[in-house]
PDB file of C-alpha atoms and ligand atoms in Angstrom:
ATOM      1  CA  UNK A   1       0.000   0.000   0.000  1.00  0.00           C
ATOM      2  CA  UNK A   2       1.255   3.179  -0.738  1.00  0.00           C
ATOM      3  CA  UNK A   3       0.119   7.262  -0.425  1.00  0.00           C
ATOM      4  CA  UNK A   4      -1.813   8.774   1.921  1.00  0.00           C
ATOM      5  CA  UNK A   5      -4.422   7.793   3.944  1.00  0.00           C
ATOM      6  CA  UNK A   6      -8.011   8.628   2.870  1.00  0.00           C
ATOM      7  CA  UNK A   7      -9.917   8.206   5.697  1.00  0.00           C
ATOM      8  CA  UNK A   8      -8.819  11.092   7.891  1.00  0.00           C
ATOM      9  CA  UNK A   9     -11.156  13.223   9.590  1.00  0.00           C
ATOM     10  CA  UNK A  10     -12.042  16.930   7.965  1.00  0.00           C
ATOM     11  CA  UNK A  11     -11.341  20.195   9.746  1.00  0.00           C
ATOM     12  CA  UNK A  12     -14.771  20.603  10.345  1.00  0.00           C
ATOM     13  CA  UNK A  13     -15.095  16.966  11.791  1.00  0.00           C
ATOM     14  CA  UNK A  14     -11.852  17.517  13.707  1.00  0.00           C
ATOM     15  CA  UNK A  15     -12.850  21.024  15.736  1.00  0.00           C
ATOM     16  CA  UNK A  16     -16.429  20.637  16.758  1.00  0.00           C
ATOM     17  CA  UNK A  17     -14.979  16.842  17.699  1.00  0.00           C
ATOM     18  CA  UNK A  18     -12.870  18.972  20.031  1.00  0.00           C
ATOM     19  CA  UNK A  19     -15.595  21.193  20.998  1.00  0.00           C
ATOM     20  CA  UNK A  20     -17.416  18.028  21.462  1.00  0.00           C
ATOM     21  CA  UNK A  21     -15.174  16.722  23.712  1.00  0.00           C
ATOM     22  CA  UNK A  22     -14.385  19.735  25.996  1.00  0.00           C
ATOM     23  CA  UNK A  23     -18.493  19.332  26.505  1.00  0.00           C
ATOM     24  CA  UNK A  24     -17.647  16.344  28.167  1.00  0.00           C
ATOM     25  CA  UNK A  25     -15.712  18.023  30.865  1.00  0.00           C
ATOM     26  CA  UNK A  26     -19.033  19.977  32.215  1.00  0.00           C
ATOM     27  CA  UNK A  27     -20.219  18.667  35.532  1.00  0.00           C
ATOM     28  CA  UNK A  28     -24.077  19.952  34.049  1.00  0.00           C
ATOM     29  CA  UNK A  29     -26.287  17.497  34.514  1.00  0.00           C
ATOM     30  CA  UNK A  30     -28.692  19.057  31.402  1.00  0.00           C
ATOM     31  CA  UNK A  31     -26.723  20.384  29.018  1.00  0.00           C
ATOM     32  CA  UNK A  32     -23.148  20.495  28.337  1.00  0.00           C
ATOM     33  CA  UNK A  33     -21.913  22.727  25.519  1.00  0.00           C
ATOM     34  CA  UNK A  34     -18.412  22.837  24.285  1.00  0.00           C
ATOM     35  CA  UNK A  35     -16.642  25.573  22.280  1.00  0.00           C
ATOM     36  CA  UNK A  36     -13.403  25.813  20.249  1.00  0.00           C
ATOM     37  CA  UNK A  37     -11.654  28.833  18.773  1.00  0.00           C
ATOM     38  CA  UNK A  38      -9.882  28.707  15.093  1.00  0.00           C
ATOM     39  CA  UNK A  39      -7.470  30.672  13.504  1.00  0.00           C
ATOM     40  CA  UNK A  40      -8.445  31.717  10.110  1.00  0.00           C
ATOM     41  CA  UNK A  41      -5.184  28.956   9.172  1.00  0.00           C
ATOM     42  CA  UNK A  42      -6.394  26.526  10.980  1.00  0.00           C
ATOM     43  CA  UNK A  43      -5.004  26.359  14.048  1.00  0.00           C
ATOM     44  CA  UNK A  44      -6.307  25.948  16.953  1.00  0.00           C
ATOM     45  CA  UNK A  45      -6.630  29.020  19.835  1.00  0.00           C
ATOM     46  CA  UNK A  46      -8.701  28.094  23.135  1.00  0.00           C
ATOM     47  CA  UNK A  47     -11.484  25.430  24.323  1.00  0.00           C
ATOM     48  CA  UNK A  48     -14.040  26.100  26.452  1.00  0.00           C
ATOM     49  CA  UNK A  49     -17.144  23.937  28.255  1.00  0.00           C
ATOM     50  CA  UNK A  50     -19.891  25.875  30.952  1.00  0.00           C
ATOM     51  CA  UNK A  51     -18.761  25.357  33.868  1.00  0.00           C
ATOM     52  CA  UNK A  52     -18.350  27.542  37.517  1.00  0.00           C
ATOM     53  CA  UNK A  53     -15.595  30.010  37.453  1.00  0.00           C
ATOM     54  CA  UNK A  54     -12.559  29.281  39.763  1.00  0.00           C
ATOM     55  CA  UNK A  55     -13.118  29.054  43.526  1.00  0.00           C
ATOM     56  CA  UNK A  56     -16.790  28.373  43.298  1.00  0.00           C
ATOM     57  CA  UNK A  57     -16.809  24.328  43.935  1.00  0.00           C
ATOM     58  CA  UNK A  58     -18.880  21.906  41.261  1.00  0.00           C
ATOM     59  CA  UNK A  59     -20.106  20.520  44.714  1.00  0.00           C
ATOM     60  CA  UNK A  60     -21.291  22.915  46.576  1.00  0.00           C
ATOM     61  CA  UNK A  61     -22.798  25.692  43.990  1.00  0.00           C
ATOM     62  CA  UNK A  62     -26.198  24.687  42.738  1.00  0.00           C
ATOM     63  CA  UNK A  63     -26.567  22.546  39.632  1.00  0.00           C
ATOM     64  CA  UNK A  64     -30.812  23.139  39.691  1.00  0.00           C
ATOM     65  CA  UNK A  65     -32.627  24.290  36.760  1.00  0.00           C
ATOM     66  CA  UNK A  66     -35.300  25.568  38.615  1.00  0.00           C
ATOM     67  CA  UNK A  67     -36.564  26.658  42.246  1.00  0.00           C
ATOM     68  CA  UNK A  68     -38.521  29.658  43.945  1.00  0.00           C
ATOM     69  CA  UNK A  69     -35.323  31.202  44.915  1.00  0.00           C
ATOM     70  CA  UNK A  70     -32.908  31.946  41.345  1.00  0.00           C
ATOM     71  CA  UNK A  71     -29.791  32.158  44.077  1.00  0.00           C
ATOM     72  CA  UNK A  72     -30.058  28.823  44.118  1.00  0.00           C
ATOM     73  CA  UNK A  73     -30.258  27.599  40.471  1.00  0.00           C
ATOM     74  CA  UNK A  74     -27.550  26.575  37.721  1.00  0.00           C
ATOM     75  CA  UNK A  75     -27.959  30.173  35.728  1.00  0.00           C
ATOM     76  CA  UNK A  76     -26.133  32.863  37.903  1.00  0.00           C
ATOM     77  CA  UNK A  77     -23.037  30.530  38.300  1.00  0.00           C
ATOM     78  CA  UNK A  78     -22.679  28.984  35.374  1.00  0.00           C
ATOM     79  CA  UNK A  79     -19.765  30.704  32.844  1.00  0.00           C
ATOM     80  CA  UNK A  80     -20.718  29.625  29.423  1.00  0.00           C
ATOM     81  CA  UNK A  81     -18.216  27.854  27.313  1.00  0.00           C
ATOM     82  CA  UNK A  82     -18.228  29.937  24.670  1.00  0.00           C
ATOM     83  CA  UNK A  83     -16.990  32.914  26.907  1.00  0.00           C
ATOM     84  CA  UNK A  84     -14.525  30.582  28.840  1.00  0.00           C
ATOM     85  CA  UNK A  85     -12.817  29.685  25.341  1.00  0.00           C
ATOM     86  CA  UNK A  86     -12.385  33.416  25.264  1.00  0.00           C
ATOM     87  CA  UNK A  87     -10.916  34.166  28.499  1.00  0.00           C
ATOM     88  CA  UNK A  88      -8.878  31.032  28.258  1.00  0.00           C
ATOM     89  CA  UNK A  89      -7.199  32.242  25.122  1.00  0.00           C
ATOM     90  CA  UNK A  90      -3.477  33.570  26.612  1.00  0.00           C
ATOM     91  CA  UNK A  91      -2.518  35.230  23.339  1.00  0.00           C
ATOM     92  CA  UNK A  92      -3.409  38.340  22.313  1.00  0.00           C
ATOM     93  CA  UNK A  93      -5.547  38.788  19.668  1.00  0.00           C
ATOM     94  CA  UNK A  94      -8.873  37.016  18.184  1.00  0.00           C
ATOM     95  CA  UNK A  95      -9.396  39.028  15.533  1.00  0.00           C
ATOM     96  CA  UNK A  96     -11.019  37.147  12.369  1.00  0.00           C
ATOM     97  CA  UNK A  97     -10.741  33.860  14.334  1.00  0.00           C
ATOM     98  CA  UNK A  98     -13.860  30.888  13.700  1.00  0.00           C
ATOM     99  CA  UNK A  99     -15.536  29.449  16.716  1.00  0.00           C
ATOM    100  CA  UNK A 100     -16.967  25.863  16.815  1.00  0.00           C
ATOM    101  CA  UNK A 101     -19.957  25.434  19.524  1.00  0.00           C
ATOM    102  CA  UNK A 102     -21.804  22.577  20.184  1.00  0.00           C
ATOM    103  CA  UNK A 103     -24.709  24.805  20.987  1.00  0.00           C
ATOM    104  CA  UNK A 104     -25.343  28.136  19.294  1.00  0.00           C
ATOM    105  CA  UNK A 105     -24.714  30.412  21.358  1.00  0.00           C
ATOM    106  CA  UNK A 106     -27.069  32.716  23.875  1.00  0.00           C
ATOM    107  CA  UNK A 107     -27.190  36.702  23.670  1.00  0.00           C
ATOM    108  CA  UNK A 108     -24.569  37.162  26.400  1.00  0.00           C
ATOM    109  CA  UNK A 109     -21.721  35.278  24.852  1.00  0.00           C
ATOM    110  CA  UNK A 110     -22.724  36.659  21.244  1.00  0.00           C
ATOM    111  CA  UNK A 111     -21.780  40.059  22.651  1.00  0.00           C
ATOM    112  CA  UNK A 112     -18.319  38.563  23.887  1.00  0.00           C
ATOM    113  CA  UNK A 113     -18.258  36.435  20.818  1.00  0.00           C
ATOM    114  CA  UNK A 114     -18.633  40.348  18.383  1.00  0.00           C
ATOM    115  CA  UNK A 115     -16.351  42.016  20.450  1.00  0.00           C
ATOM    116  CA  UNK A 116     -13.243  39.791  20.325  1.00  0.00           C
ATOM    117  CA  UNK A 117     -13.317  39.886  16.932  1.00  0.00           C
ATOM    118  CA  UNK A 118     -14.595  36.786  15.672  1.00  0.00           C
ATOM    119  CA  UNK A 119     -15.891  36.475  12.713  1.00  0.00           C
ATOM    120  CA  UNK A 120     -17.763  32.866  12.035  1.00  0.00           C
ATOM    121  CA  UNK A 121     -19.686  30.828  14.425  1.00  0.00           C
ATOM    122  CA  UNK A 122     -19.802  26.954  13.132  1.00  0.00           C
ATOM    123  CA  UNK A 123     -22.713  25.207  15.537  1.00  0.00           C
ATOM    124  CA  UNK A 124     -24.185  22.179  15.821  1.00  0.00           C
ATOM    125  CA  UNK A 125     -27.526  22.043  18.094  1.00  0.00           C
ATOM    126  CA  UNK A 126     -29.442  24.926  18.190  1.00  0.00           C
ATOM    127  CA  UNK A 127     -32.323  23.280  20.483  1.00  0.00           C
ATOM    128  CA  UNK A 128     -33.187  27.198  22.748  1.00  0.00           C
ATOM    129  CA  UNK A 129     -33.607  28.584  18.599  1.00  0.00           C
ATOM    130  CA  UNK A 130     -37.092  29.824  19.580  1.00  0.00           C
ATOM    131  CA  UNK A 131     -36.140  31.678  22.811  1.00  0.00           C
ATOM    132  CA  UNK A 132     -35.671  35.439  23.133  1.00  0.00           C
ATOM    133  CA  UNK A 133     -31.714  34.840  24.129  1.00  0.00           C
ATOM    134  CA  UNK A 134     -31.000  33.263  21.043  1.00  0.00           C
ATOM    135  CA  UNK A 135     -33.120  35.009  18.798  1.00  0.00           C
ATOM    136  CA  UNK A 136     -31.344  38.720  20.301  1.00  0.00           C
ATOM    137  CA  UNK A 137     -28.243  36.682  19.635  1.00  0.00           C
ATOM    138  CA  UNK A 138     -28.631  35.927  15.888  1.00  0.00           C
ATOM    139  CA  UNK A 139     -29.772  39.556  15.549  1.00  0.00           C
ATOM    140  CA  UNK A 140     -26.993  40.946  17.162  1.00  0.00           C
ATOM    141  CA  UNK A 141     -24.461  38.553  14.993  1.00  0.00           C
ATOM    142  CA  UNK A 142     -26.143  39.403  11.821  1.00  0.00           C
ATOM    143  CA  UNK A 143     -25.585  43.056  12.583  1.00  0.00           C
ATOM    144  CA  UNK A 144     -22.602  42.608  13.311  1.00  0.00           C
ATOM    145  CA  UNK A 145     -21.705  40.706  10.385  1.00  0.00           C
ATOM    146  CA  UNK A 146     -20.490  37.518  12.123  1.00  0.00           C
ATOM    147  CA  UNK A 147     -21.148  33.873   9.236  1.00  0.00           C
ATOM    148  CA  UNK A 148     -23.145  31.724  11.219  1.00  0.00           C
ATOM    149  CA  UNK A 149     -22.745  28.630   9.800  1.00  0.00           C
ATOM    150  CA  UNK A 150     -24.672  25.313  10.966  1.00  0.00           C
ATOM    151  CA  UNK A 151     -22.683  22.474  11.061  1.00  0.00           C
ATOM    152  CA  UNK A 152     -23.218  19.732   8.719  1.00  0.00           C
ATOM    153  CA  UNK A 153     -22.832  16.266  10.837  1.00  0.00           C
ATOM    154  CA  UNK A 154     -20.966  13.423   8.555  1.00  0.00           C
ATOM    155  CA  UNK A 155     -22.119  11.069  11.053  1.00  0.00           C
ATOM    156  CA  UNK A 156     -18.922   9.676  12.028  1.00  0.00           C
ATOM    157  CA  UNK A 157     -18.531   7.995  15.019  1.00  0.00           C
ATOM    158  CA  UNK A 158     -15.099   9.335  16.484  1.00  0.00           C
ATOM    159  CA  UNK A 159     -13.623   6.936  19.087  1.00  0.00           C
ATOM    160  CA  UNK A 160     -10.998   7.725  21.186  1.00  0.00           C
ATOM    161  CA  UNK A 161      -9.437   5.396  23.938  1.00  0.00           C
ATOM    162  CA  UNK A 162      -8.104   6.815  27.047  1.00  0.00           C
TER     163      UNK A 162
HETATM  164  O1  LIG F 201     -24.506  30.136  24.975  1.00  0.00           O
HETATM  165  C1  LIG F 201     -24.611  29.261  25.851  1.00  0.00           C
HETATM  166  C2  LIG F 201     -25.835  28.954  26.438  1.00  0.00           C
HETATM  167  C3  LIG F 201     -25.858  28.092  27.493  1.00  0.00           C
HETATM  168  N1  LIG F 201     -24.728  27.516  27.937  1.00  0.00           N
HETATM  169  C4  LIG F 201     -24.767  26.629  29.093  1.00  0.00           C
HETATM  170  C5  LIG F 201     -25.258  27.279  30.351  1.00  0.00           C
HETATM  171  C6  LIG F 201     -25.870  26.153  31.120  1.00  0.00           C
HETATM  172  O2  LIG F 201     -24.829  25.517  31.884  1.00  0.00           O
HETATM  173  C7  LIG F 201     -26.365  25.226  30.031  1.00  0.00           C
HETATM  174  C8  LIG F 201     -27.851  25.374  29.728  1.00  0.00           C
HETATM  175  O3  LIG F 201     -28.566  24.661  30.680  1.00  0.00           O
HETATM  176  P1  LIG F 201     -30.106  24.262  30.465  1.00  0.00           P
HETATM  177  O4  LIG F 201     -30.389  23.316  31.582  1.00  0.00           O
HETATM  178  O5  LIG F 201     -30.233  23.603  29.114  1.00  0.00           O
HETATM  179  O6  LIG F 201     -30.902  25.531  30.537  1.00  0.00           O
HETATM  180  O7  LIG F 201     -25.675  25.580  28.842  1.00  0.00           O
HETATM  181  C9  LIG F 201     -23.528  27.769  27.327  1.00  0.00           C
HETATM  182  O8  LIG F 201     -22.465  27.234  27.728  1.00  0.00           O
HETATM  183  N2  LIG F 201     -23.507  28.622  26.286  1.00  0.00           N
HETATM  184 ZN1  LIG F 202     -23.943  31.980  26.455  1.00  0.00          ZN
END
């Protein structure tokens, strides 16, 4: 046998496989979203998943949805991973970068998402499409002139053994 291989995984397949995985680092027990930041060559820049910022323990802050009292639910806690693949990102600039989310992304981290500089969003499920978050998000975005792209799923089953 001789030449390449054929059956590597695309760019596409191989980043929101990372965002997918960095999803499976969030201790939420509903949804865990997963983000990853692109250079326009390819490269990649930062990973996020939603998660508690430092100091606040996965064990002791509340993981509820719901309750009479929003102090203690999920939503005033929770940093979303789109906006901690932003702060993780140590290098300067993310000007013109792509960002791969396993979830599109809510109006909050569209505003962080416009005003680092990136310029494409590449999502997968887009399951809150109907709420007011996400629809202030798109508009936002498309003023802004950020590509949102959906992602189109090959279907490949990537396996990894740890
Ligand atoms: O843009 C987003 C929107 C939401 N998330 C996170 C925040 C929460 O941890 C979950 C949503 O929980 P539900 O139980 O489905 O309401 O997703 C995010 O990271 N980015
Ligand atoms: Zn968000």
């Amino acid at each position: 046998m001789s030449g390449k291989r054929q059956d590597y995984i695309s760019w596409d397949e191989y980043f929101m496989g990372v965002a997918e995985l960095s999803a499976m680092r969030s201790k939420d027990p509903s949804t865990q979203v997963g983000a990853c930041i692109v250079s326009q060559d390819n490269k990649i820049l930062s990973m996020g998943y939603n998660g508690f910022p430092k100091g606040c323990p996965d064990d002791t802050f509340p993981w509820e949805r719901e309750g009479d009292d929003p102090y203690e639910t999920k939503y005033f806690y929770s940093t979303h991973s789109e906006l901690n693949a932003i702060l993780n990102y140590r290098g300067g600039s993310l000007e013109g970068s792509k960002i791969y989310v396993t979830l599109f992304p809510c109006n909050e981290c569209a505003k962080a998402i416009i005003q680092c500089g990136i310029k494409t969003i590449i999502y997968a499920d887009d399951k809150y499409g109907d709420t007011a978050a996400v629809r202030a998000s798109k508009r936002m975005l498309r003023s802004a002139g950020v590509e949102l792209k959906p992602y189109k799923a090959t279907g490949r089953k990537l396996e990894v053994k740890v």
